[in-house]
Amino acid sequence: MSFWLRNSCFIILFCWSIQVSLAQEKQWVKYAGEEIVLDQDNQKIVLAFFLEKGVHIQANEVKDPNFIPTYITLKWPENFQLDSADYSNWEEFRMIGEDKPLQVFSEEFTVSFLVEEVPSGSYEIPGELYYQACNAYKCFFPRVLNFTLKVVRK
C-alpha cells in the first residue's frame, strides 16, 4: 500500500471516529433553567425541557421494552416534602419501519412536583434527566442531561 493511500485511509478513519464521538456527546434536550418562586399562590415546581426540532425522546412510561424511558432525578434537600414527579402528556409517534407507535415527548415537555413542605430560603438543587433521543429513522444511545434547579421560597 502506498504512503498516500495508507495515510488517506488513516485520515478518513480518524475523521469518522471524531464525528461518531461528537454524535455520542450531543445533547438533544435543553433545560429552561428558570428560577421557581414558591409562595402562597404557587405551590408547584414545574421544570420545562425543550427538544431540538425533528427529535423526540421516549416518554417516562413506554410499552415496548426495547426503548428506554425518560426519568428525572433531583437531589432534594432533606427538609423538602414533595409529591412524586408528574410528567406532561406524551404523544404517539410511529418511527419508520416500526409496526407500533411509540410513546414520546416532542418539542417540549414538563415535569412537575406539588409542594407539601419547603422551608423559606434559596436553593440550588442538582438534577439529571436520563433520556433516549430518536428521530424518524433511528434512536441514539441514552444521554444524561445535568442541570441545576433554582428554587426560592418566600
Tab-separated table of C-alpha atoms in Angstrom:
chain	number	residue	atom	x	y	z
A	1	MET	CA	0.000	0.000	0.000
A	2	SER	CA	1.398	3.347	-0.956
A	3	PHE	CA	2.236	6.005	1.589
A	4	TRP	CA	-0.548	8.342	0.350
A	5	LEU	CA	-3.220	5.649	0.270
A	6	ARG	CA	-2.344	4.416	3.763
A	7	ASN	CA	-2.343	7.958	5.193
A	8	SER	CA	-5.596	8.818	3.383
A	9	CYS	CA	-7.285	5.783	4.961
A	10	PHE	CA	-5.944	6.805	8.361
A	11	ILE	CA	-7.237	10.377	7.976
A	12	ILE	CA	-10.685	9.160	6.867
A	13	LEU	CA	-10.951	6.771	9.826
A	14	PHE	CA	-9.749	9.457	12.221
A	15	CYS	CA	-12.325	11.997	10.962
A	16	TRP	CA	-15.092	9.385	11.109
A	17	SER	CA	-14.206	8.465	14.711
A	18	ILE	CA	-14.336	12.151	15.735
A	19	GLN	CA	-17.767	12.517	14.121
A	20	VAL	CA	-19.071	9.398	15.915
A	21	SER	CA	-17.604	10.610	19.211
A	22	LEU	CA	-19.238	14.042	18.879
A	23	ALA	CA	-22.586	12.457	17.982
A	24	GLN	CA	-22.430	10.374	21.178
A	25	GLU	CA	-21.916	13.501	23.308
A	26	LYS	CA	-24.629	15.594	21.688
A	27	GLN	CA	-27.497	16.767	23.882
A	28	TRP	CA	-30.876	16.966	22.154
A	29	VAL	CA	-32.660	18.332	25.229
A	30	LYS	CA	-32.203	21.686	26.951
A	31	TYR	CA	-33.451	22.696	30.393
A	32	ALA	CA	-35.296	26.045	30.513
A	33	GLY	CA	-33.472	26.927	33.732
A	34	GLU	CA	-35.967	29.430	35.106
A	35	GLU	CA	-35.895	30.289	38.799
A	36	ILE	CA	-39.002	28.984	40.559
A	37	VAL	CA	-40.527	31.171	43.254
A	38	LEU	CA	-42.804	29.431	45.752
A	39	ASP	CA	-45.318	31.447	47.768
A	40	GLN	CA	-48.981	31.255	48.815
A	41	ASP	CA	-50.118	31.491	45.184
A	42	ASN	CA	-47.635	28.986	43.749
A	43	GLN	CA	-47.145	25.621	45.436
A	44	LYS	CA	-45.839	23.771	42.390
A	45	ILE	CA	-42.357	23.237	40.953
A	46	VAL	CA	-42.502	22.897	37.160
A	47	LEU	CA	-39.404	22.047	35.136
A	48	ALA	CA	-39.565	22.782	31.400
A	49	PHE	CA	-37.426	20.994	28.811
A	50	PHE	CA	-37.080	21.731	25.092
A	51	LEU	CA	-36.067	19.315	22.329
A	52	GLU	CA	-34.291	20.014	19.072
A	53	LYS	CA	-36.509	20.088	16.005
A	54	GLY	CA	-37.019	16.676	14.388
A	55	VAL	CA	-36.122	14.774	17.550
A	56	HIS	CA	-38.288	13.126	20.170
A	57	ILE	CA	-37.442	11.286	23.371
A	58	GLN	CA	-39.132	8.286	24.896
A	59	ALA	CA	-41.857	9.068	27.421
A	60	ASN	CA	-41.492	8.237	31.100
A	61	GLU	CA	-43.634	5.143	30.516
A	62	VAL	CA	-43.052	3.060	27.384
A	63	LYS	CA	-44.934	-0.009	26.175
A	64	ASP	CA	-42.077	-1.513	24.166
A	65	PRO	CA	-39.283	-2.830	26.442
A	66	ASN	CA	-36.718	-2.225	23.668
A	67	PHE	CA	-36.959	1.527	24.272
A	68	ILE	CA	-35.575	3.342	27.309
A	69	PRO	CA	-37.983	5.512	29.309
A	70	THR	CA	-37.149	9.069	30.339
A	71	TYR	CA	-36.738	9.765	34.034
A	72	ILE	CA	-35.578	12.591	36.231
A	73	THR	CA	-33.638	12.567	39.478
A	74	LEU	CA	-33.149	15.532	41.788
A	75	LYS	CA	-31.100	15.739	44.970
A	76	TRP	CA	-33.771	17.367	47.098
A	77	PRO	CA	-32.735	18.798	50.464
A	78	GLU	CA	-33.877	16.585	53.341
A	79	ASN	CA	-36.336	19.212	54.591
A	80	PHE	CA	-38.304	19.258	51.295
A	81	GLN	CA	-41.579	17.344	51.141
A	82	LEU	CA	-42.964	16.894	47.627
A	83	ASP	CA	-45.318	14.630	45.730
A	84	SER	CA	-43.840	12.319	43.107
A	85	ALA	CA	-42.963	13.589	39.640
A	86	ASP	CA	-45.820	14.301	37.244
A	87	TYR	CA	-44.753	14.237	33.570
A	88	SER	CA	-46.692	16.148	30.909
A	89	ASN	CA	-48.721	14.188	28.409
A	90	TRP	CA	-46.830	12.137	25.865
A	91	GLU	CA	-47.909	11.603	22.288
A	92	GLU	CA	-47.739	8.663	19.931
A	93	PHE	CA	-45.161	8.619	17.149
A	94	ARG	CA	-44.526	5.931	14.549
A	95	MET	CA	-40.891	5.549	13.530
A	96	ILE	CA	-40.162	4.450	10.001
A	97	GLY	CA	-40.006	0.652	9.995
A	98	GLU	CA	-41.840	0.222	13.323
A	99	ASP	CA	-45.190	-1.563	13.435
A	100	LYS	CA	-46.424	0.005	16.648
A	101	PRO	CA	-46.393	3.650	17.702
A	102	LEU	CA	-44.016	4.825	20.413
A	103	GLN	CA	-44.882	6.942	23.441
A	104	VAL	CA	-42.741	10.071	23.157
A	105	PHE	CA	-42.209	13.675	24.191
A	106	SER	CA	-41.704	16.078	21.275
A	107	GLU	CA	-40.696	19.747	21.082
A	108	GLU	CA	-41.184	20.428	24.797
A	109	PHE	CA	-42.384	18.737	27.953
A	110	THR	CA	-42.633	19.428	31.663
A	111	VAL	CA	-42.075	17.568	34.896
A	112	SER	CA	-43.879	18.969	37.916
A	113	PHE	CA	-43.881	18.395	41.657
A	114	LEU	CA	-46.605	19.517	44.061
A	115	VAL	CA	-45.001	21.102	47.129
A	116	GLU	CA	-46.073	19.931	50.557
A	117	GLU	CA	-43.289	21.477	52.653
A	118	VAL	CA	-40.357	23.679	51.673
A	119	PRO	CA	-38.703	25.959	54.246
A	120	SER	CA	-38.034	29.610	53.398
A	121	GLY	CA	-34.783	30.307	51.583
A	122	SER	CA	-32.954	29.975	48.262
A	123	TYR	CA	-31.896	26.586	46.961
A	124	GLU	CA	-29.817	25.242	44.088
A	125	ILE	CA	-30.777	21.626	43.508
A	126	PRO	CA	-28.737	19.417	41.159
A	127	GLY	CA	-30.709	17.231	38.803
A	128	GLU	CA	-30.317	14.748	35.975
A	129	LEU	CA	-32.609	13.935	33.093
A	130	TYR	CA	-31.962	10.473	31.664
A	131	TYR	CA	-33.367	10.055	28.151
A	132	GLN	CA	-33.115	8.283	24.806
A	133	ALA	CA	-33.485	10.525	21.761
A	134	CYS	CA	-34.714	9.306	18.368
A	135	ASN	CA	-35.529	10.801	15.016
A	136	ALA	CA	-37.890	9.308	12.426
A	137	TYR	CA	-35.327	6.664	11.407
A	138	LYS	CA	-33.225	5.661	14.398
A	139	CYS	CA	-32.603	6.005	18.107
A	140	PHE	CA	-29.391	7.197	19.710
A	141	PHE	CA	-27.548	5.994	22.778
A	142	PRO	CA	-29.113	7.214	26.041
A	143	ARG	CA	-27.917	10.521	27.459
A	144	VAL	CA	-27.851	12.247	30.834
A	145	LEU	CA	-28.558	15.981	30.943
A	146	ASN	CA	-27.181	17.564	34.118
A	147	PHE	CA	-28.915	20.735	35.274
A	148	THR	CA	-29.460	22.905	38.341
A	149	LEU	CA	-32.919	23.829	39.599
A	150	LYS	CA	-33.134	27.171	41.403
A	151	VAL	CA	-35.951	27.461	43.945
A	152	VAL	CA	-36.803	30.421	46.161
A	153	ARG	CA	-39.336	30.002	48.971
A	154	LYS	CA	-40.711	33.294	50.290
